[in-house]
Amino acid sequence: QCVDRMRKGLSYLLSDSQARSAFQLANHAILLQQVRASREARSVSFDSHNKKLIFSEQYQDVDLENIPKGKGNWRAFQIAFLLASIRSAADGTDDDRDTVELIWFPTGGGKTEAYLGLAAFSLFMRRLRDPGDAGVHVIMRYTLRLLTAQQFQRASALICAMEYLRKDHEEELGGCPFSIGVWLGSDNTPNTRSEARKALQSLARLGSRTQNPFVITKCPWCNAEMGPVKAKMPKNLKAVGYERSEETVVLRCPDPRCCFSS
């Protein structure tokens, strides 16, 4: 049955130009996310002489001509899962639409990337069908709060890669940005704008001496450090990359060279 579904998925890509485009875009986005991924943040400090932030590593533009070793390929079970799942994910009348897909694989084997690949395909497919259709499409749920935060950061990196591509394909993918949100208990993150403002005020006053309730601690695209930093900073930069904007708090990359700094 699985082999038949893989063949059906491949046939779908060969016969449906929209599905093929969505698949190509999803592969491109996953590759961008792989190439830009880093466990370590680019640490930030303040140049008091020139009055600007400096980073431990310079911002690098995307370079897909020199893909690092070990990146740029699907593992066998990942591409098998994608091929078996894409038709039922995109076609509401497919026989397997009501089938629950289960990825059963050891920790660190690549499950997250496999389902993020399917999510990217589904999101791109929806936009290719209707560039103005920007509703909620994917819901991810985790059983552990720590895992939720980690997976949200990984999913954010993919969304940044997809948004990077959308800007180059605005005619086909529409003008509404791809976006992502997270819902956690109020013990972990601000659940209202007023709570977010209070949390930012606390960070601005105490810096790393208080708990940081904002989930994103580095730019998902360029890995620039965000939030309270250990380096000595001016009072107005105790929480780098978190800013008050009217009645809420926005997160933006602190490196002005990054395309997500604005």
mmCIF file of C-alpha atoms in Angstrom:
data_model
loop_
_atom_site.group_PDB
_atom_site.id
_atom_site.type_symbol
_atom_site.label_atom_id
_atom_site.label_comp_id
_atom_site.label_asym_id
_atom_site.label_seq_id
_atom_site.Cartn_x
_atom_site.Cartn_y
_atom_site.Cartn_z
ATOM 1 C CA GLN A 1 0.000 0.000 0.000
ATOM 2 C CA CYS A 2 2.811 2.399 0.880
ATOM 3 C CA VAL A 3 4.632 1.720 -2.389
ATOM 4 C CA ASP A 4 1.407 2.243 -4.340
ATOM 5 C CA ARG A 5 0.887 5.586 -2.579
ATOM 6 C CA MET A 6 4.465 6.669 -3.343
ATOM 7 C CA ARG A 7 3.941 5.840 -7.010
ATOM 8 C CA LYS A 8 0.635 7.698 -6.953
ATOM 9 C CA GLY A 9 2.398 10.723 -5.427
ATOM 10 C CA LEU A 10 5.094 10.683 -8.104
ATOM 11 C CA SER A 11 2.467 10.363 -10.833
ATOM 12 C CA TYR A 12 0.632 13.313 -9.277
ATOM 13 C CA LEU A 13 3.771 15.471 -9.492
ATOM 14 C CA LEU A 14 4.340 14.478 -13.120
ATOM 15 C CA SER A 15 0.763 15.187 -14.178
ATOM 16 C CA ASP A 16 -0.153 18.285 -12.118
ATOM 17 C CA SER A 17 1.961 21.374 -12.812
ATOM 18 C CA GLN A 18 0.735 23.213 -9.690
ATOM 19 C CA ALA A 19 1.629 20.292 -7.446
ATOM 20 C CA ARG A 20 5.036 20.075 -9.113
ATOM 21 C CA SER A 21 5.662 23.796 -8.530
ATOM 22 C CA ALA A 22 4.582 23.488 -4.877
ATOM 23 C CA PHE A 23 6.903 20.481 -4.461
ATOM 24 C CA GLN A 24 9.836 22.346 -6.009
ATOM 25 C CA LEU A 25 9.219 25.386 -3.809
ATOM 26 C CA ALA A 26 8.959 23.182 -0.707
ATOM 27 C CA ASN A 27 12.269 21.503 -1.544
ATOM 28 C CA HIS A 28 13.854 24.912 -2.113
ATOM 29 C CA ALA A 29 12.565 26.191 1.237
ATOM 30 C CA ILE A 30 13.776 23.117 3.145
ATOM 31 C CA LEU A 31 17.201 23.479 1.522
ATOM 32 C CA LEU A 32 17.399 27.162 2.475
ATOM 33 C CA GLN A 33 16.429 26.286 6.036
ATOM 34 C CA GLN A 34 19.073 23.515 6.134
ATOM 35 C CA VAL A 35 21.861 25.714 4.797
ATOM 36 C CA ARG A 36 21.107 28.572 7.183
ATOM 37 C CA ALA A 37 20.568 26.385 10.262
ATOM 38 C CA SER A 38 23.041 26.767 13.112
ATOM 39 C CA ARG A 39 22.966 25.549 16.690
ATOM 40 C CA GLU A 40 24.958 28.567 17.820
ATOM 41 C CA ALA A 41 23.697 32.145 17.722
ATOM 42 C CA ARG A 42 25.777 34.968 16.294
ATOM 43 C CA SER A 43 26.489 36.722 19.591
ATOM 44 C CA VAL A 44 26.012 40.475 19.743
ATOM 45 C CA SER A 45 27.912 43.243 21.506
ATOM 46 C CA PHE A 46 27.885 47.029 21.382
ATOM 47 C CA ASP A 47 30.540 49.186 19.752
ATOM 48 C CA SER A 48 30.396 52.261 21.992
ATOM 49 C CA HIS A 49 32.766 54.243 19.745
ATOM 50 C CA ASN A 50 30.638 53.850 16.588
ATOM 51 C CA LYS A 51 27.349 53.484 18.500
ATOM 52 C CA LYS A 52 26.270 50.301 16.760
ATOM 53 C CA LEU A 53 25.756 46.597 17.341
ATOM 54 C CA ILE A 54 28.463 44.214 16.198
ATOM 55 C CA PHE A 55 28.148 40.460 15.745
ATOM 56 C CA SER A 56 30.591 37.621 16.355
ATOM 57 C CA GLU A 57 30.138 36.547 12.732
ATOM 58 C CA GLN A 58 29.314 38.689 9.706
ATOM 59 C CA TYR A 59 25.928 38.273 8.034
ATOM 60 C CA GLN A 60 26.173 35.891 5.080
ATOM 61 C CA ASP A 61 23.877 35.976 2.061
ATOM 62 C CA VAL A 62 22.326 32.712 0.908
ATOM 63 C CA ASP A 63 24.794 30.604 -1.054
ATOM 64 C CA LEU A 64 23.326 27.462 -2.599
ATOM 65 C CA GLU A 65 26.359 27.001 -4.856
ATOM 66 C CA ASN A 66 28.387 25.692 -1.902
ATOM 67 C CA ILE A 67 26.075 23.418 0.072
ATOM 68 C CA PRO A 68 27.741 22.065 3.237
ATOM 69 C CA LYS A 69 28.488 18.334 3.356
ATOM 70 C CA GLY A 70 25.583 16.302 4.702
ATOM 71 C CA LYS A 71 22.943 18.813 3.612
ATOM 72 C CA GLY A 72 20.812 19.073 0.502
ATOM 73 C CA ASN A 73 19.516 15.500 0.429
ATOM 74 C CA TRP A 74 16.411 13.722 1.694
ATOM 75 C CA ARG A 75 16.831 10.527 3.684
ATOM 76 C CA ALA A 76 14.970 7.570 2.166
ATOM 77 C CA PHE A 77 12.119 7.515 4.694
ATOM 78 C CA GLN A 78 11.661 11.304 4.395
ATOM 79 C CA ILE A 79 11.124 11.372 0.639
ATOM 80 C CA ALA A 80 9.039 8.183 0.911
ATOM 81 C CA PHE A 81 6.779 9.917 3.444
ATOM 82 C CA LEU A 82 6.462 13.010 1.239
ATOM 83 C CA LEU A 83 5.633 11.085 -1.928
ATOM 84 C CA ALA A 84 3.077 8.950 -0.072
ATOM 85 C CA SER A 85 1.394 11.959 1.562
ATOM 86 C CA ILE A 86 1.321 14.852 -0.891
ATOM 87 C CA ARG A 87 -1.690 13.800 -2.962
ATOM 88 C CA SER A 88 -3.980 13.195 0.016
ATOM 89 C CA ALA A 89 -2.740 16.455 1.583
ATOM 90 C CA ALA A 90 -3.608 18.474 -1.531
ATOM 91 C CA ASP A 91 -6.669 16.654 -2.872
ATOM 92 C CA GLY A 92 -9.715 16.585 -0.578
ATOM 93 C CA THR A 93 -11.315 13.799 -2.630
ATOM 94 C CA ASP A 94 -8.322 11.431 -2.467
ATOM 95 C CA ASP A 95 -9.023 7.913 -1.138
ATOM 96 C CA ASP A 96 -6.381 8.355 1.588
ATOM 97 C CA ARG A 97 -7.627 11.744 2.773
ATOM 98 C CA ASP A 98 -8.859 10.274 6.076
ATOM 99 C CA THR A 99 -5.720 8.207 6.669
ATOM 100 C CA VAL A 100 -3.597 9.250 9.666
ATOM 101 C CA GLU A 101 0.083 9.302 8.707
ATOM 102 C CA LEU A 102 2.498 8.103 11.402
ATOM 103 C CA ILE A 103 6.252 8.710 11.163
ATOM 104 C CA TRP A 104 7.892 6.199 13.501
ATOM 105 C CA PHE A 105 11.624 6.814 13.608
ATOM 106 C CA PRO A 106 14.340 7.218 16.281
ATOM 107 C CA THR A 107 15.108 10.601 17.845
ATOM 108 C CA GLY A 108 17.410 12.637 15.613
ATOM 109 C CA GLY A 109 16.478 10.682 12.503
ATOM 110 C CA GLY A 110 14.752 13.539 10.703
ATOM 111 C CA LYS A 111 11.046 13.284 11.498
ATOM 112 C CA THR A 112 10.648 17.027 11.977
ATOM 113 C CA GLU A 113 12.133 17.867 8.588
ATOM 114 C CA ALA A 114 9.874 15.292 6.910
ATOM 115 C CA TYR A 115 6.631 16.755 8.255
ATOM 116 C CA LEU A 116 7.880 20.333 7.773
ATOM 117 C CA GLY A 117 8.455 19.396 4.121
ATOM 118 C CA LEU A 118 4.828 18.277 3.853
ATOM 119 C CA ALA A 119 3.678 21.461 5.609
ATOM 120 C CA ALA A 120 5.681 23.608 3.162
ATOM 121 C CA PHE A 121 4.204 21.723 0.189
ATOM 122 C CA SER A 122 0.659 22.188 1.529
ATOM 123 C CA LEU A 123 1.131 25.914 2.186
ATOM 124 C CA PHE A 124 2.674 26.582 -1.216
ATOM 125 C CA MET A 125 -0.033 24.517 -2.945
ATOM 126 C CA ARG A 126 -2.763 26.522 -1.253
ATOM 127 C CA ARG A 127 -1.221 29.833 -2.344
ATOM 128 C CA LEU A 128 -0.622 28.657 -5.910
ATOM 129 C CA ARG A 129 -4.312 27.770 -6.165
ATOM 130 C CA ASP A 130 -5.396 31.108 -4.697
ATOM 131 C CA PRO A 131 -2.716 33.752 -3.925
ATOM 132 C CA GLY A 132 -5.196 35.591 -1.686
ATOM 133 C CA ASP A 133 -5.959 32.556 0.504
ATOM 134 C CA ALA A 134 -3.921 33.244 3.652
ATOM 135 C CA GLY A 135 -5.848 31.489 6.424
ATOM 136 C CA VAL A 136 -4.499 29.079 9.041
ATOM 137 C CA HIS A 137 -3.425 25.879 7.296
ATOM 138 C CA VAL A 138 -1.201 23.850 9.643
ATOM 139 C CA ILE A 139 -1.603 23.230 13.379
ATOM 140 C CA MET A 140 1.260 21.584 15.293
ATOM 141 C CA ARG A 141 0.770 20.285 18.815
ATOM 142 C CA TYR A 142 3.379 18.979 21.228
ATOM 143 C CA THR A 143 3.108 17.266 24.588
ATOM 144 C CA LEU A 144 6.078 18.989 26.255
ATOM 145 C CA ARG A 145 6.461 22.738 26.646
ATOM 146 C CA LEU A 146 10.219 22.627 26.088
ATOM 147 C CA LEU A 147 9.694 20.631 22.896
ATOM 148 C CA THR A 148 7.051 23.141 21.795
ATOM 149 C CA ALA A 149 9.555 26.007 22.080
ATOM 150 C CA GLN A 150 12.292 24.078 20.240
ATOM 151 C CA GLN A 151 10.003 22.948 17.427
ATOM 152 C CA PHE A 152 8.528 26.435 17.095
ATOM 153 C CA GLN A 153 12.015 27.824 16.496
ATOM 154 C CA ARG A 154 12.658 25.208 13.803
ATOM 155 C CA ALA A 155 9.304 25.839 12.159
ATOM 156 C CA SER A 156 10.007 29.593 12.277
ATOM 157 C CA ALA A 157 13.195 29.007 10.288
ATOM 158 C CA LEU A 158 11.178 27.230 7.583
ATOM 159 C CA ILE A 159 8.567 30.009 7.518
ATOM 160 C CA CYS A 160 11.354 32.570 7.037
ATOM 161 C CA ALA A 161 12.694 30.504 4.121
ATOM 162 C CA MET A 162 9.207 30.305 2.608
ATOM 163 C CA GLU A 163 8.691 34.030 3.052
ATOM 164 C CA TYR A 164 12.085 34.680 1.431
ATOM 165 C CA LEU A 165 10.838 32.721 -1.619
ATOM 166 C CA ARG A 166 7.383 34.315 -1.585
ATOM 167 C CA LYS A 167 8.920 37.759 -2.044
ATOM 168 C CA ASP A 168 10.518 36.512 -5.280
ATOM 169 C CA HIS A 169 7.260 34.888 -6.469
ATOM 170 C CA GLU A 170 4.696 37.417 -5.312
ATOM 171 C CA GLU A 171 2.599 37.169 -8.464
ATOM 172 C CA GLU A 172 2.044 33.436 -7.939
ATOM 173 C CA LEU A 173 2.114 33.323 -4.102
ATOM 174 C CA GLY A 174 0.338 36.566 -3.225
ATOM 175 C CA GLY A 175 1.238 39.628 -1.193
ATOM 176 C CA CYS A 176 0.347 38.322 2.283
ATOM 177 C CA PRO A 177 3.422 37.124 4.190
ATOM 178 C CA PHE A 178 3.729 33.557 5.397
ATOM 179 C CA SER A 179 3.529 33.701 9.178
ATOM 180 C CA ILE A 180 3.609 31.559 12.302
ATOM 181 C CA GLY A 181 2.280 31.856 15.842
ATOM 182 C CA VAL A 182 2.658 29.971 19.105
ATOM 183 C CA TRP A 183 0.227 29.318 21.970
ATOM 184 C CA LEU A 184 1.751 28.330 25.300
ATOM 185 C CA GLY A 185 0.562 28.610 28.865
ATOM 186 C CA SER A 186 0.857 32.064 30.453
ATOM 187 C CA ASP A 187 3.594 30.720 32.738
ATOM 188 C CA ASN A 188 5.828 30.466 29.671
ATOM 189 C CA THR A 189 4.869 33.292 27.319
ATOM 190 C CA PRO A 190 2.826 36.500 27.418
ATOM 191 C CA ASN A 191 -0.758 35.687 26.397
ATOM 192 C CA THR A 192 -1.895 39.318 26.003
ATOM 193 C CA ARG A 193 -0.347 42.439 24.533
ATOM 194 C CA SER A 194 -0.329 44.130 27.939
ATOM 195 C CA GLU A 195 1.586 41.151 29.407
ATOM 196 C CA ALA A 196 4.036 41.379 26.508
ATOM 197 C CA ARG A 197 4.635 45.081 27.171
ATOM 198 C CA LYS A 198 5.227 44.427 30.883
ATOM 199 C CA ALA A 199 7.630 41.608 30.067
ATOM 200 C CA LEU A 200 9.578 43.865 27.709
ATOM 201 C CA GLN A 201 9.769 46.589 30.371
ATOM 202 C CA SER A 202 11.159 44.045 32.830
ATOM 203 C CA LEU A 203 13.764 42.864 30.323
ATOM 204 C CA ALA A 204 14.712 46.444 29.476
ATOM 205 C CA ARG A 205 15.268 47.149 33.167
ATOM 206 C CA LEU A 206 16.918 43.911 34.318
ATOM 207 C CA GLY A 207 18.279 42.319 31.131
ATOM 208 C CA SER A 208 19.563 38.769 31.647
ATOM 209 C CA ARG A 209 18.825 38.979 35.388
ATOM 210 C CA THR A 210 15.164 38.219 34.730
ATOM 211 C CA GLN A 211 13.395 35.392 32.876
ATOM 212 C CA ASN A 212 12.894 35.901 29.141
ATOM 213 C CA PRO A 213 9.312 34.867 28.240
ATOM 214 C CA PHE A 214 9.715 35.492 24.497
ATOM 215 C CA VAL A 215 10.275 32.206 22.669
ATOM 216 C CA ILE A 216 12.562 33.465 19.893
ATOM 217 C CA THR A 217 16.138 33.957 21.202
ATOM 218 C CA LYS A 218 17.906 34.162 17.836
ATOM 219 C CA CYS A 219 16.855 35.259 14.366
ATOM 220 C CA PRO A 220 15.394 32.184 12.625
ATOM 221 C CA TRP A 221 16.959 33.327 9.349
ATOM 222 C CA CYS A 222 20.483 34.576 10.128
ATOM 223 C CA ASN A 223 20.973 33.331 13.722
ATOM 224 C CA ALA A 224 21.669 36.783 15.159
ATOM 225 C CA GLU A 225 21.306 36.719 18.963
ATOM 226 C CA MET A 226 18.058 38.205 20.267
ATOM 227 C CA GLY A 227 16.751 39.013 23.730
ATOM 228 C CA PRO A 228 18.820 39.801 26.837
ATOM 229 C CA VAL A 229 22.537 39.371 26.114
ATOM 230 C CA LYS A 230 25.511 38.901 28.416
ATOM 231 C CA ALA A 231 27.584 41.616 26.766
ATOM 232 C CA LYS A 232 27.578 45.107 28.278
ATOM 233 C CA MET A 233 24.866 47.092 26.523
ATOM 234 C CA PRO A 234 23.284 50.561 26.769
ATOM 235 C CA LYS A 235 20.095 50.781 28.812
ATOM 236 C CA ASN A 236 17.901 50.985 25.704
ATOM 237 C CA LEU A 237 19.374 47.736 24.320
ATOM 238 C CA LYS A 238 18.920 45.364 27.229
ATOM 239 C CA ALA A 239 16.632 43.186 25.072
ATOM 240 C CA VAL A 240 18.068 43.175 21.555
ATOM 241 C CA GLY A 241 15.557 42.562 18.758
ATOM 242 C CA TYR A 242 12.448 43.041 20.931
ATOM 243 C CA GLU A 243 10.726 46.373 20.377
ATOM 244 C CA ARG A 244 7.619 48.176 21.535
ATOM 245 C CA SER A 245 5.384 48.936 18.586
ATOM 246 C CA GLU A 246 2.242 50.886 19.428
ATOM 247 C CA GLU A 247 0.314 48.630 21.839
ATOM 248 C CA THR A 248 2.295 45.430 21.327
ATOM 249 C CA VAL A 249 5.829 44.004 21.114
ATOM 250 C CA VAL A 250 7.410 43.025 17.815
ATOM 251 C CA LEU A 251 10.419 40.817 17.241
ATOM 252 C CA ARG A 252 12.784 41.836 14.464
ATOM 253 C CA CYS A 253 16.331 40.780 13.623
ATOM 254 C CA PRO A 254 18.832 43.182 15.239
ATOM 255 C CA ASP A 255 21.256 42.894 12.299
ATOM 256 C CA PRO A 256 20.286 45.581 9.756
ATOM 257 C CA ARG A 257 21.825 43.505 6.946
ATOM 258 C CA CYS A 258 19.326 40.685 7.473
ATOM 259 C CA CYS A 259 16.207 40.753 5.290
ATOM 260 C CA PHE A 260 14.099 40.160 8.426
ATOM 261 C CA SER A 261 15.363 43.237 10.266
ATOM 262 C CA SER A 262 12.496 45.359 8.946
#
